[in-house]
JSON list of C-alpha atoms in Angstrom, two decimals:
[
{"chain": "A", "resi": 18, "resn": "UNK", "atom": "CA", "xyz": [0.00, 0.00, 0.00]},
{"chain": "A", "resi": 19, "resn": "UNK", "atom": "CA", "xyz": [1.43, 3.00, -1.25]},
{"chain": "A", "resi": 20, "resn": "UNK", "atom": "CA", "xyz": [2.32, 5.15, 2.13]},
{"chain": "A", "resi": 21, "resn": "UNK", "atom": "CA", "xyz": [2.30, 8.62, 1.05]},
{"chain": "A", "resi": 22, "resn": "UNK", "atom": "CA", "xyz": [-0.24, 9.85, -1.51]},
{"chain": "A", "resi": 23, "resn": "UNK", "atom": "CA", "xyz": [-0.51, 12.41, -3.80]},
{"chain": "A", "resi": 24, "resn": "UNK", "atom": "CA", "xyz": [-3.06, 13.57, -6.04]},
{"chain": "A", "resi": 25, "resn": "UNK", "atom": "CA", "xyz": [-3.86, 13.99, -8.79]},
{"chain": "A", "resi": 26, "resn": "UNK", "atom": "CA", "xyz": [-0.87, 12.60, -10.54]},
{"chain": "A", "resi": 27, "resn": "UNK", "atom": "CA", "xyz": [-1.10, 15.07, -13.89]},
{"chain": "A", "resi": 28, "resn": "UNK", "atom": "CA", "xyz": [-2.80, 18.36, -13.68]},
{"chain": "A", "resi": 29, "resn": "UNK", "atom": "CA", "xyz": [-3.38, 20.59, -16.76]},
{"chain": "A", "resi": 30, "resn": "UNK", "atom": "CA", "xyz": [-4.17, 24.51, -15.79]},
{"chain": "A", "resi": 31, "resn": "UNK", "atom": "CA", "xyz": [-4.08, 27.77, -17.65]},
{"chain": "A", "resi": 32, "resn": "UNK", "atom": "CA", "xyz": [-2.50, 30.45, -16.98]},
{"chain": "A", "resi": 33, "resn": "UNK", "atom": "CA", "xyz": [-3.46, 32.42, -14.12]},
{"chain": "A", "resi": 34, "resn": "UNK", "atom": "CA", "xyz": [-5.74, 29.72, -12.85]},
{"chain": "A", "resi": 35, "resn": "UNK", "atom": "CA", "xyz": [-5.77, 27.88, -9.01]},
{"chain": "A", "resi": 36, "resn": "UNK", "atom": "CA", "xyz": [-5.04, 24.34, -8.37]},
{"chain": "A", "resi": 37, "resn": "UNK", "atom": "CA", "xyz": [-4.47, 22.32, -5.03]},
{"chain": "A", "resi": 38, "resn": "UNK", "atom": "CA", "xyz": [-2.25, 19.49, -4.86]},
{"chain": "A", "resi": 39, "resn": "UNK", "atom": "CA", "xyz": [-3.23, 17.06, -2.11]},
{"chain": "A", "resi": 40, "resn": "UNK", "atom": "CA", "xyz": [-0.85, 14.96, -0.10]},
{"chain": "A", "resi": 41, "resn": "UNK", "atom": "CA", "xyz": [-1.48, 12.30, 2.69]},
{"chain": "A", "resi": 42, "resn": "UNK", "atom": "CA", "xyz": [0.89, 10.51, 4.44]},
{"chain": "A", "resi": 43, "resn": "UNK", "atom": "CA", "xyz": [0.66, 7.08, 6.45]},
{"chain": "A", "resi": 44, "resn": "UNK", "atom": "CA", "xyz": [3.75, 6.78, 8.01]},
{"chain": "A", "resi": 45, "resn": "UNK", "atom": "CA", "xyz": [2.72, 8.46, 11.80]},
{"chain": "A", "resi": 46, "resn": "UNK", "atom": "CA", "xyz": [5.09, 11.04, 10.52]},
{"chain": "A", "resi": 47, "resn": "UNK", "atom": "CA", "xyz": [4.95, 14.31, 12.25]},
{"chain": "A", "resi": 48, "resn": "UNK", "atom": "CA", "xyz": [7.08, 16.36, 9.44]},
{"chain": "A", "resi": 49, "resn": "UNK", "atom": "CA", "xyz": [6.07, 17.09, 6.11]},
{"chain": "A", "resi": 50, "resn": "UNK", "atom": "CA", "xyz": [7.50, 19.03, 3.42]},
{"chain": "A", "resi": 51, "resn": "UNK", "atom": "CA", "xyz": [7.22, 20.13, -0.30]},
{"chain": "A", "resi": 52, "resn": "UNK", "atom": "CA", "xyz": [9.61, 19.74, -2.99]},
{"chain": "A", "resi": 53, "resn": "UNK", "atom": "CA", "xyz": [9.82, 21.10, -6.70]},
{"chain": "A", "resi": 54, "resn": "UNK", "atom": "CA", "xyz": [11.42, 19.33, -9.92]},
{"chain": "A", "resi": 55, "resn": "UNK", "atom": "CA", "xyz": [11.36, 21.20, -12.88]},
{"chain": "A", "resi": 56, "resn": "UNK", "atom": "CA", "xyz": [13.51, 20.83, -16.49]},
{"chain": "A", "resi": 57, "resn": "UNK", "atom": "CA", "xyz": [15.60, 23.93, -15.11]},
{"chain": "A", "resi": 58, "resn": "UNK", "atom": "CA", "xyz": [16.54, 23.49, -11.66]},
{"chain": "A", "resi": 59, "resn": "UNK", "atom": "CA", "xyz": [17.22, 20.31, -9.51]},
{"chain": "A", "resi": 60, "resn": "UNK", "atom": "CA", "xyz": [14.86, 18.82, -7.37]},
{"chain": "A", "resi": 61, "resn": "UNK", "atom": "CA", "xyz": [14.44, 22.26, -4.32]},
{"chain": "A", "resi": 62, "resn": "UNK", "atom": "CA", "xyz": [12.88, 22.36, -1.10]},
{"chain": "A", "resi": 63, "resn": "UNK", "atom": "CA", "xyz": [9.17, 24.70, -0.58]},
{"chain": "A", "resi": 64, "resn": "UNK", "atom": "CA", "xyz": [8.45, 24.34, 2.68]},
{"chain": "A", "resi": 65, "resn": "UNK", "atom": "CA", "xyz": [8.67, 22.48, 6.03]},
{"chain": "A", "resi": 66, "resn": "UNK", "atom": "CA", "xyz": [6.02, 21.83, 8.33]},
{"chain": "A", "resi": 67, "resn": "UNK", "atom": "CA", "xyz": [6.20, 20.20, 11.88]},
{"chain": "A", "resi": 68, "resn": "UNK", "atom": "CA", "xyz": [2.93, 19.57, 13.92]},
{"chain": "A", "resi": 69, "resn": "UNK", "atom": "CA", "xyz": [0.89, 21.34, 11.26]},
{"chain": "A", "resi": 70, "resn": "UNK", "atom": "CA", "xyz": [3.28, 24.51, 11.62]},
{"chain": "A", "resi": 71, "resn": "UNK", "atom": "CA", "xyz": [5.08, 25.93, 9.03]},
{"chain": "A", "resi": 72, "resn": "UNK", "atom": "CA", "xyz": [8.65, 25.57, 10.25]},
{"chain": "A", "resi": 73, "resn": "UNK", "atom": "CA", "xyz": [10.48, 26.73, 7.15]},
{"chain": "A", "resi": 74, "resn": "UNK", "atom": "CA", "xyz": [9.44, 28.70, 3.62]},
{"chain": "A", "resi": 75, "resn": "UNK", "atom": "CA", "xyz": [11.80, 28.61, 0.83]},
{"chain": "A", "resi": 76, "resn": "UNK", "atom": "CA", "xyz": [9.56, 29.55, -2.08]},
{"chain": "A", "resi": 77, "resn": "UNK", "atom": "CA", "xyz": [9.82, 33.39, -3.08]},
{"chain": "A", "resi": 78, "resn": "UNK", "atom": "CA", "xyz": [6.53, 33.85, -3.67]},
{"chain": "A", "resi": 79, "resn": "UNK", "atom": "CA", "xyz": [3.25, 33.89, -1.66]},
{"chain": "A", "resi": 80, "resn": "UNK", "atom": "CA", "xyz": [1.16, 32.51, -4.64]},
{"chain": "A", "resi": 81, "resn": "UNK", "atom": "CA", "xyz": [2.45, 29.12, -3.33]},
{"chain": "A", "resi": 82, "resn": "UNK", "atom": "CA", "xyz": [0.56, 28.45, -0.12]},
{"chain": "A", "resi": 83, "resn": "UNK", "atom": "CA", "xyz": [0.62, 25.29, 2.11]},
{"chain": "A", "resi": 84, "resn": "UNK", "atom": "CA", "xyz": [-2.45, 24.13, 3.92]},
{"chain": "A", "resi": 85, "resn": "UNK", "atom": "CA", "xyz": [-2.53, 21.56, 6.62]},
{"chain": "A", "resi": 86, "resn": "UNK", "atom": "CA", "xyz": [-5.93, 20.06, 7.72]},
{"chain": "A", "resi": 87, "resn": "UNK", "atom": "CA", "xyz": [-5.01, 17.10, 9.59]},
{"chain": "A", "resi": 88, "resn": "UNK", "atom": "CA", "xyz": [-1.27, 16.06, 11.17]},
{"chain": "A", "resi": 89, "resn": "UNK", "atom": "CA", "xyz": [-1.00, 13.66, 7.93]},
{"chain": "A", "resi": 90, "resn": "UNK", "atom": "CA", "xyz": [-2.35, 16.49, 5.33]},
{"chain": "A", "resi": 91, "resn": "UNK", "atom": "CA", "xyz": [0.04, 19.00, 4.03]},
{"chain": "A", "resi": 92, "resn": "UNK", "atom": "CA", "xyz": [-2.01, 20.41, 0.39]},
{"chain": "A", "resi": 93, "resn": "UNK", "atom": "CA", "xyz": [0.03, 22.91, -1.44]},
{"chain": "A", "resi": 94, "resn": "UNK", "atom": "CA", "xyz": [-2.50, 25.59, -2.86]},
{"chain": "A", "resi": 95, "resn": "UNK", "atom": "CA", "xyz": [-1.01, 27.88, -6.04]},
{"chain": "A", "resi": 96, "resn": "UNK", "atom": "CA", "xyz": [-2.72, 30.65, -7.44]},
{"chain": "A", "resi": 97, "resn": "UNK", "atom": "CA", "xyz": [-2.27, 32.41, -10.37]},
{"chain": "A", "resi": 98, "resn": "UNK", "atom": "CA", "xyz": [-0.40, 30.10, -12.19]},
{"chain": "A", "resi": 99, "resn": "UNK", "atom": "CA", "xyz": [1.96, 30.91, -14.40]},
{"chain": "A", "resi": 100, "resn": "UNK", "atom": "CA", "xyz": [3.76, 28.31, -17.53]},
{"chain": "A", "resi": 101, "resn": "UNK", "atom": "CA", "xyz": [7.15, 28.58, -15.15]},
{"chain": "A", "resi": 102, "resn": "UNK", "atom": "CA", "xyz": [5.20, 26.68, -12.69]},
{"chain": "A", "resi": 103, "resn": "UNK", "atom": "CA", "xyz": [5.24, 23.49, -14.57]},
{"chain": "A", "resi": 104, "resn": "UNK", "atom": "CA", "xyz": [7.08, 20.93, -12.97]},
{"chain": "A", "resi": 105, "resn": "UNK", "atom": "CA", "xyz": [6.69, 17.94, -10.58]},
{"chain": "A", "resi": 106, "resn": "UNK", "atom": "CA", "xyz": [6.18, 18.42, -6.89]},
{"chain": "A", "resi": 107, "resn": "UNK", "atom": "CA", "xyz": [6.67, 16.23, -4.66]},
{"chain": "A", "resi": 108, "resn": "UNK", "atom": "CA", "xyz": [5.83, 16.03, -0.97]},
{"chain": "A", "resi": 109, "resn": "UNK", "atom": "CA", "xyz": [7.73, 14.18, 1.43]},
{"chain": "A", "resi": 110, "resn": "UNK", "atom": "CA", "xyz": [7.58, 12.97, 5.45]},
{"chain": "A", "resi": 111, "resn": "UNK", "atom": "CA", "xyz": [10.06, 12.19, 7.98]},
{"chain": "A", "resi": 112, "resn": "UNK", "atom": "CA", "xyz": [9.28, 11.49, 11.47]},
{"chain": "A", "resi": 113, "resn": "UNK", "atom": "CA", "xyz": [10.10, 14.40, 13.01]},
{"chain": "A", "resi": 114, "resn": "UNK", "atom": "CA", "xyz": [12.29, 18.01, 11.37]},
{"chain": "A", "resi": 115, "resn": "UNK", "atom": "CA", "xyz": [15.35, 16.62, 13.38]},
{"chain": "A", "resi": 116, "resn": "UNK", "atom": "CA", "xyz": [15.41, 13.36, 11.08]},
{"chain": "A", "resi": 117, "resn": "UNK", "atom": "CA", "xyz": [17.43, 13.70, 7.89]},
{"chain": "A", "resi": 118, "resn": "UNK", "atom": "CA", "xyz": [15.94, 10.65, 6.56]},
{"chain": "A", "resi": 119, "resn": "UNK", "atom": "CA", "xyz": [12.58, 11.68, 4.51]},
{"chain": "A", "resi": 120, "resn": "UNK", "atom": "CA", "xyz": [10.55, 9.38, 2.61]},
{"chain": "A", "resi": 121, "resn": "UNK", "atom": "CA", "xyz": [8.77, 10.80, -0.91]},
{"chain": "A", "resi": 122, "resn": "UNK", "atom": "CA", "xyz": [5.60, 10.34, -2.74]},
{"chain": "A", "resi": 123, "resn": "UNK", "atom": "CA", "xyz": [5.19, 9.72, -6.05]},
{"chain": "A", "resi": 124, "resn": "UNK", "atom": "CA", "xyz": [4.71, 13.08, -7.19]},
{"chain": "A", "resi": 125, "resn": "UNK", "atom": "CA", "xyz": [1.86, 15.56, -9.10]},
{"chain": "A", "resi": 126, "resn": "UNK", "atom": "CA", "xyz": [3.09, 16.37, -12.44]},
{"chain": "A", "resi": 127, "resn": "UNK", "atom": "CA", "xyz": [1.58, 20.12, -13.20]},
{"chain": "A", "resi": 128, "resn": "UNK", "atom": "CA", "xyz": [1.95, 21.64, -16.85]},
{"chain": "A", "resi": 129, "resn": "UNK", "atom": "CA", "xyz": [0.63, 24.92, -17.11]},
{"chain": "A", "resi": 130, "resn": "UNK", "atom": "CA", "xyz": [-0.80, 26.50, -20.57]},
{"chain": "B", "resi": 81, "resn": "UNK", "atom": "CA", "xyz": [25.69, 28.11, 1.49]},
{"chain": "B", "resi": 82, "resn": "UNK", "atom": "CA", "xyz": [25.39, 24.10, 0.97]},
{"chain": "B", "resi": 83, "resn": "UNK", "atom": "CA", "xyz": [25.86, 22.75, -2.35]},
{"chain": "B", "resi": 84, "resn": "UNK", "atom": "CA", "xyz": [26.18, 19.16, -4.40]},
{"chain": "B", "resi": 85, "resn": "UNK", "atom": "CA", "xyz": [27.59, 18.63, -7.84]},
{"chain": "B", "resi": 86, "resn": "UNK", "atom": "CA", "xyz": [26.67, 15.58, -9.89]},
{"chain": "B", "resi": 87, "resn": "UNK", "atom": "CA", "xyz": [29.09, 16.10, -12.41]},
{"chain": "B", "resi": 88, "resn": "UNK", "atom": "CA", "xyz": [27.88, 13.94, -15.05]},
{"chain": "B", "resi": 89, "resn": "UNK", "atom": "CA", "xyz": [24.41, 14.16, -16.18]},
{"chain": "B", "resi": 90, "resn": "UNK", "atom": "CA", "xyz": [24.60, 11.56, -18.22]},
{"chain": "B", "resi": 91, "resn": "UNK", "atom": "CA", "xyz": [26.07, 7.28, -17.32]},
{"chain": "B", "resi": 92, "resn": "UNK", "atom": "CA", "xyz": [26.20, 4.40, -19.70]},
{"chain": "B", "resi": 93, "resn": "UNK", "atom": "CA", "xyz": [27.20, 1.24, -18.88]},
{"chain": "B", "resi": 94, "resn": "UNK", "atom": "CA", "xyz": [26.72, -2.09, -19.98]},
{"chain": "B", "resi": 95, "resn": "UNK", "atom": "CA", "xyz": [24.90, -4.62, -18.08]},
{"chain": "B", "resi": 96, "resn": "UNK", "atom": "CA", "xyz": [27.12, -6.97, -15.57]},
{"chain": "B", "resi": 97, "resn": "UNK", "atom": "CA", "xyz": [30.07, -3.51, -15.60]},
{"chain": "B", "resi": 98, "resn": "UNK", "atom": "CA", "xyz": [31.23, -1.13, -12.50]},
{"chain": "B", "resi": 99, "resn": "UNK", "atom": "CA", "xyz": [29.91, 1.55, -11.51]},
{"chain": "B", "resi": 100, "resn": "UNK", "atom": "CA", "xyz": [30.67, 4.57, -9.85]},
{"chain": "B", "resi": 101, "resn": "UNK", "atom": "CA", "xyz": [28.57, 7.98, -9.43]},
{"chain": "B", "resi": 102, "resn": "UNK", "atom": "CA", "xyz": [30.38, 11.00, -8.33]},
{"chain": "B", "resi": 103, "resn": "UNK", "atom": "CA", "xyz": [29.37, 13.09, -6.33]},
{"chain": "B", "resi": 104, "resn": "UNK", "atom": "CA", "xyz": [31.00, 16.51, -4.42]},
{"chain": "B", "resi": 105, "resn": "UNK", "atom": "CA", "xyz": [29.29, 18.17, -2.09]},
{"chain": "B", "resi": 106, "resn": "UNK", "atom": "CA", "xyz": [30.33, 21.95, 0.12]},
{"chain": "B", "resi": 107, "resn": "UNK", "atom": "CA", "xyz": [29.39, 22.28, 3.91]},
{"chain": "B", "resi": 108, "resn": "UNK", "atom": "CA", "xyz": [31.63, 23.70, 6.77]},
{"chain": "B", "resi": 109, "resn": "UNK", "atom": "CA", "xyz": [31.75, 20.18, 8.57]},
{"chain": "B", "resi": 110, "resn": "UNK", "atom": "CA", "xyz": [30.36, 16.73, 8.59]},
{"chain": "B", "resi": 111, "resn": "UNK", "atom": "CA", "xyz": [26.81, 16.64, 6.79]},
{"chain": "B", "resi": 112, "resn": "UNK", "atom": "CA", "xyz": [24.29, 14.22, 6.48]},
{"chain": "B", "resi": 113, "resn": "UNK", "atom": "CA", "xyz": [24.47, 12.49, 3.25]},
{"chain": "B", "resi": 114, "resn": "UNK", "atom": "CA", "xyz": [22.34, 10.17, 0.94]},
{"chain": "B", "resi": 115, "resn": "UNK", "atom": "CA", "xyz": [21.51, 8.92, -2.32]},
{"chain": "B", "resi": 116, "resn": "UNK", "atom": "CA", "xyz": [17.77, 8.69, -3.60]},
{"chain": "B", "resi": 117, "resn": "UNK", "atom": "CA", "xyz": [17.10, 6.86, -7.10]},
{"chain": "B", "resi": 118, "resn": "UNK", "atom": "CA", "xyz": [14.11, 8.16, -9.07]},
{"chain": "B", "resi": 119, "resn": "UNK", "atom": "CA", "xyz": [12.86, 5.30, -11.53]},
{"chain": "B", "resi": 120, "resn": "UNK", "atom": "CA", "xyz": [10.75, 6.46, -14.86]},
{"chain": "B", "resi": 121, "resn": "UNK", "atom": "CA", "xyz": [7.76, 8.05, -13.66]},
{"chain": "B", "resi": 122, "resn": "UNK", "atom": "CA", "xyz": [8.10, 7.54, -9.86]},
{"chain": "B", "resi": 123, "resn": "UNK", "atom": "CA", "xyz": [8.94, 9.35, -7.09]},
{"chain": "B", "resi": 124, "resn": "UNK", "atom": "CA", "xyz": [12.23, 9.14, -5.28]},
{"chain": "B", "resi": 125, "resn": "UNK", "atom": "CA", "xyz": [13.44, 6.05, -2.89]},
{"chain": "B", "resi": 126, "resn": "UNK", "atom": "CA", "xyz": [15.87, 6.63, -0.29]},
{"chain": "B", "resi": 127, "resn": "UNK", "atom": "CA", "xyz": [19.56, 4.21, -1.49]},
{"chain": "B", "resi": 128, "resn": "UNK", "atom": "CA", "xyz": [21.30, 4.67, 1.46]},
{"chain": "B", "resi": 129, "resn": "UNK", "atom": "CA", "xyz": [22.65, 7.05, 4.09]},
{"chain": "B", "resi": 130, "resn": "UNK", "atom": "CA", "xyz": [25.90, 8.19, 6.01]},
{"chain": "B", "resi": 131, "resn": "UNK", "atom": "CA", "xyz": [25.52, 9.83, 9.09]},
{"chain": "B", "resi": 132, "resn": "UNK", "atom": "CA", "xyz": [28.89, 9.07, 10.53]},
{"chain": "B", "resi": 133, "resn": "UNK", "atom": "CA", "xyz": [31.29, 6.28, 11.57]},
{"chain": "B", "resi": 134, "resn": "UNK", "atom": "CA", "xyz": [32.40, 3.77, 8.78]},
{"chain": "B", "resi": 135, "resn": "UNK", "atom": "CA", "xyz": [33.23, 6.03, 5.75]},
{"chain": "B", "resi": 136, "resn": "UNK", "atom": "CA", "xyz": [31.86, 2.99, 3.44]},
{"chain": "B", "resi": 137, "resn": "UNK", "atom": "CA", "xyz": [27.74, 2.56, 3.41]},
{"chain": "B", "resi": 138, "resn": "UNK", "atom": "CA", "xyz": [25.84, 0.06, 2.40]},
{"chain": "B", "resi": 139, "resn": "UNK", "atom": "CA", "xyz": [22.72, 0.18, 0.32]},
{"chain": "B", "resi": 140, "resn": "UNK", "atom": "CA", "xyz": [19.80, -1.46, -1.01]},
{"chain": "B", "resi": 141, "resn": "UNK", "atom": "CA", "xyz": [20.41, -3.76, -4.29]},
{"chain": "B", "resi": 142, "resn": "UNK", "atom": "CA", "xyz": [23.98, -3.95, -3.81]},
{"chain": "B", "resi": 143, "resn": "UNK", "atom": "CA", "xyz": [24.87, -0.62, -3.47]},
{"chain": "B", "resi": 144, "resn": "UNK", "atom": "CA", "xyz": [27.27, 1.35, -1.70]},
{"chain": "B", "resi": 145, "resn": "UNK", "atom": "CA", "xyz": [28.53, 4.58, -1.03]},
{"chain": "B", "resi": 146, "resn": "UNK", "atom": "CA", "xyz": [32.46, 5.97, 0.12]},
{"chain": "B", "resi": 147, "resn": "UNK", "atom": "CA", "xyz": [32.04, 9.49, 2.18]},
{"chain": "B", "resi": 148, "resn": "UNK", "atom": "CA", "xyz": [35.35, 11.18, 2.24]},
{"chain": "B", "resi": 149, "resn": "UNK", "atom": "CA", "xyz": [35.89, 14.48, 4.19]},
{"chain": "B", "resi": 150, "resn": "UNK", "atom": "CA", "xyz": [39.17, 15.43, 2.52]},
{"chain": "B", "resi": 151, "resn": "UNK", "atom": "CA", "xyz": [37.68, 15.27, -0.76]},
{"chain": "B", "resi": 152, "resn": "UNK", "atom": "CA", "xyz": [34.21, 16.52, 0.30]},
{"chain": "B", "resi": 153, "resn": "UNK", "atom": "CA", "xyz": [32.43, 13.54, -1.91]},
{"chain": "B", "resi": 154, "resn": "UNK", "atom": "CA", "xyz": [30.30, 10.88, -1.39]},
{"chain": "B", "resi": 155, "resn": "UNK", "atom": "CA", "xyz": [30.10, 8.44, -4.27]},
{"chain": "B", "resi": 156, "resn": "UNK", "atom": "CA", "xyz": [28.13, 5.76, -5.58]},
{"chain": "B", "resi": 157, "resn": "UNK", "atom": "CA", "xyz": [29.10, 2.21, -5.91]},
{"chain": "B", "resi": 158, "resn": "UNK", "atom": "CA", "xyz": [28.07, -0.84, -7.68]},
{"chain": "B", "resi": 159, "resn": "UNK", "atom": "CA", "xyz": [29.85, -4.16, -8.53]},
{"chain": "B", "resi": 160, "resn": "UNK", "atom": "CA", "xyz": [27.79, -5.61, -11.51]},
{"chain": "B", "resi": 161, "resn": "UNK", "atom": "CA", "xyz": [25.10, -3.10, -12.52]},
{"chain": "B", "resi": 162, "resn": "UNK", "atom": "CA", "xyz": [21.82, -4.92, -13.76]},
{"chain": "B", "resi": 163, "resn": "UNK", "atom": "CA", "xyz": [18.98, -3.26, -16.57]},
{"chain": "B", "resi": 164, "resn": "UNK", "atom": "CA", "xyz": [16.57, -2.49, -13.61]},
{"chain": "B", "resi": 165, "resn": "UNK", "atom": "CA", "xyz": [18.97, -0.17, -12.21]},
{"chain": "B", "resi": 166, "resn": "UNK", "atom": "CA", "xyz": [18.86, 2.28, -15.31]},
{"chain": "B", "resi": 167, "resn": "UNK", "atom": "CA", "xyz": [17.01, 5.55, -13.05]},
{"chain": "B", "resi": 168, "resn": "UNK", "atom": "CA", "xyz": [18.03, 8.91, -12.02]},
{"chain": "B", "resi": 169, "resn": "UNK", "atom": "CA", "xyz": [20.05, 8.99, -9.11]},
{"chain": "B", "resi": 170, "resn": "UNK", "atom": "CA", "xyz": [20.63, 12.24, -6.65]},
{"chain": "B", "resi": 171, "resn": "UNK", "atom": "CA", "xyz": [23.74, 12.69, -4.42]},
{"chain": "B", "resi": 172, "resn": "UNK", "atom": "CA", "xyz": [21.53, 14.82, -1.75]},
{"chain": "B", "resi": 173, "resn": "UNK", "atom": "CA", "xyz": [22.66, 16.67, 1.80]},
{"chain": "B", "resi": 174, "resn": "UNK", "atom": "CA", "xyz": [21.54, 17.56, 5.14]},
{"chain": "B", "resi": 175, "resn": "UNK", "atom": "CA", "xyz": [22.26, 19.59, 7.49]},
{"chain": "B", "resi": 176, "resn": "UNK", "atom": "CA", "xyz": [23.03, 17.87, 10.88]},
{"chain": "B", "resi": 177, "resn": "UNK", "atom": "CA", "xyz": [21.28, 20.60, 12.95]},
{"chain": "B", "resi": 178, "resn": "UNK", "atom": "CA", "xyz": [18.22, 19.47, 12.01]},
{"chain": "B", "resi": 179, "resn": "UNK", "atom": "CA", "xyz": [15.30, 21.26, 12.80]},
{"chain": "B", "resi": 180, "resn": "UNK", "atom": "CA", "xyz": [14.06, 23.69, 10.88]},
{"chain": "B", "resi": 181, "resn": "UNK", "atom": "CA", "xyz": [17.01, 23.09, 9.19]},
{"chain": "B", "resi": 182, "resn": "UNK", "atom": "CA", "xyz": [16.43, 19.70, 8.13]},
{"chain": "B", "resi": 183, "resn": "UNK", "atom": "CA", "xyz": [15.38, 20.66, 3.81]},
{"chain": "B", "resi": 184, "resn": "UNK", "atom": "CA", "xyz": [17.10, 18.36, 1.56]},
{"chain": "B", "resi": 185, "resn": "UNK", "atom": "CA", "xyz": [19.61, 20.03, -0.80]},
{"chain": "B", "resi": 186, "resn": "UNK", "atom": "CA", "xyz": [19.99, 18.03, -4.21]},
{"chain": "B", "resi": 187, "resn": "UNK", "atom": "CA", "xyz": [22.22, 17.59, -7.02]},
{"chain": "B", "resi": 188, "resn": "UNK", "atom": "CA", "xyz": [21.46, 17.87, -9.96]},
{"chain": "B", "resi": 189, "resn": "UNK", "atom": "CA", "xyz": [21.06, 13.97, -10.64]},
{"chain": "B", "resi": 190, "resn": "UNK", "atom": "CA", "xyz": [23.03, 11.80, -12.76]},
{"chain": "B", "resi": 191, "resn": "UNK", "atom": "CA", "xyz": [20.96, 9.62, -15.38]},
{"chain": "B", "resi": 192, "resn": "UNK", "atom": "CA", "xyz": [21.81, 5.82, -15.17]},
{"chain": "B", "resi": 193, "resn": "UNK", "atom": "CA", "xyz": [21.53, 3.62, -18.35]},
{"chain": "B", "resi": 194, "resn": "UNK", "atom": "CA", "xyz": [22.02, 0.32, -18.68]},
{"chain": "B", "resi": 195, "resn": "UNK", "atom": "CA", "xyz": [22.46, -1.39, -21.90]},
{"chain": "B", "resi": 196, "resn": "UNK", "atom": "CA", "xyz": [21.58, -5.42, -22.36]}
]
């Protein structure tokens, strides 16, 4: 059983439209984070969250907002999207910020028109 | 600032050969260190890890990893490389600290293929 979910696994969008990317995790972890992959920059680090608190932010801009419903929820909610905004992002667990080790889901491939 | 460099983008080998990965990495001490393998249209699964100790890791699938300090790398090490191990592979660091602290900084990956 796949342990940390993501969905939907391809999104199309136009420009300057909203989407939400949904991730669960079932690992009892308390961290969770988001991670971009795009063709022009390695796989970088969004945001951190610990106990449903955002520890660390490491996106530039506020159109990329993180929403945590439930200890295991951590949804990623962009706005205005623009074509630069395609890539893959993937969230990720570990058991708490102090552990290195972080375990990834499968990703939400997002192409924006 | 914290940095790793994959310097190859690009590996062929041929199935049953050697292979090593480089990676180089920049941090003002000891980091945490790993390698993650992304297969075709999956998400990324944790190889192995150093945290400290013995310099020389071992991984899943027969692979293993040499941390050295005076040459700030960590590569990646197989003895007889199989088809199914043609992925993407990242050379990725952590800081120690931890806590908020604790983001993942990746190279850029190096593209494994295996030819039969």
């Amino acid at each position: 059983d796949p342990k940390i979910i993501q969905k939907p696994k391809y999104l199309v969008a136009v420009t300057g439209s909203e989407k939400i990317l949904i991730c669960e995790q079932y690992l009892g972890h308390n961290a969770m984070y988001w991670y971009r992959q795009s063709a022009k920059k390695p796989l970088e680090f969004m945001f951190s969250y610990s106990y449903q608190k955002l520890m660390d932010n490491q996106t530039a801009s506020s159109r990329f907002q993180p929403q945590s419903s439930k200890k295991n929820h951590l949804d990623l909610q962009i706005t205005a999207l623009k074509p630069d905004d395609s890539a893959t992002y993937f969230c990720a667990s570990s058991q708490e910020t102090g552990y290195a080790e972080q375990f990834f889901g499968p990703g939400t491939r997002l192409t924006v028109l | 600032a914290q940095s790793v460099t994959q310097p190859d983008a690009r590996v062929t080998v041929s199935e049953g050969a050697s292979l090593q990965l480089r990676c180089k990495y920049s941090y003002s001490g000891t980091p945490y260190l790993f390698w993650y393998v992304q297969y075709p249209r999956q998400g990324l699964q944790l190889l192995l890890k150093y945290y400290s100790g013995d310099p020389v890791v071992q991984g899943v699938n027969g692979f293993e990893a040499e941390f050295s300090k005076s040459n700030s790398s960590f590569h990646l090490r197989k003895a007889s490389v199989h088809w199914s191990d043609s992925a993407v592979y990242f050379c990725v660091l952590s800081d120690p600290i931890g806590g908020s602290n604790a983001k993942l900084t990746f190279g850029k990956g190096t593209k494994l293929s295996v030819k039969s």
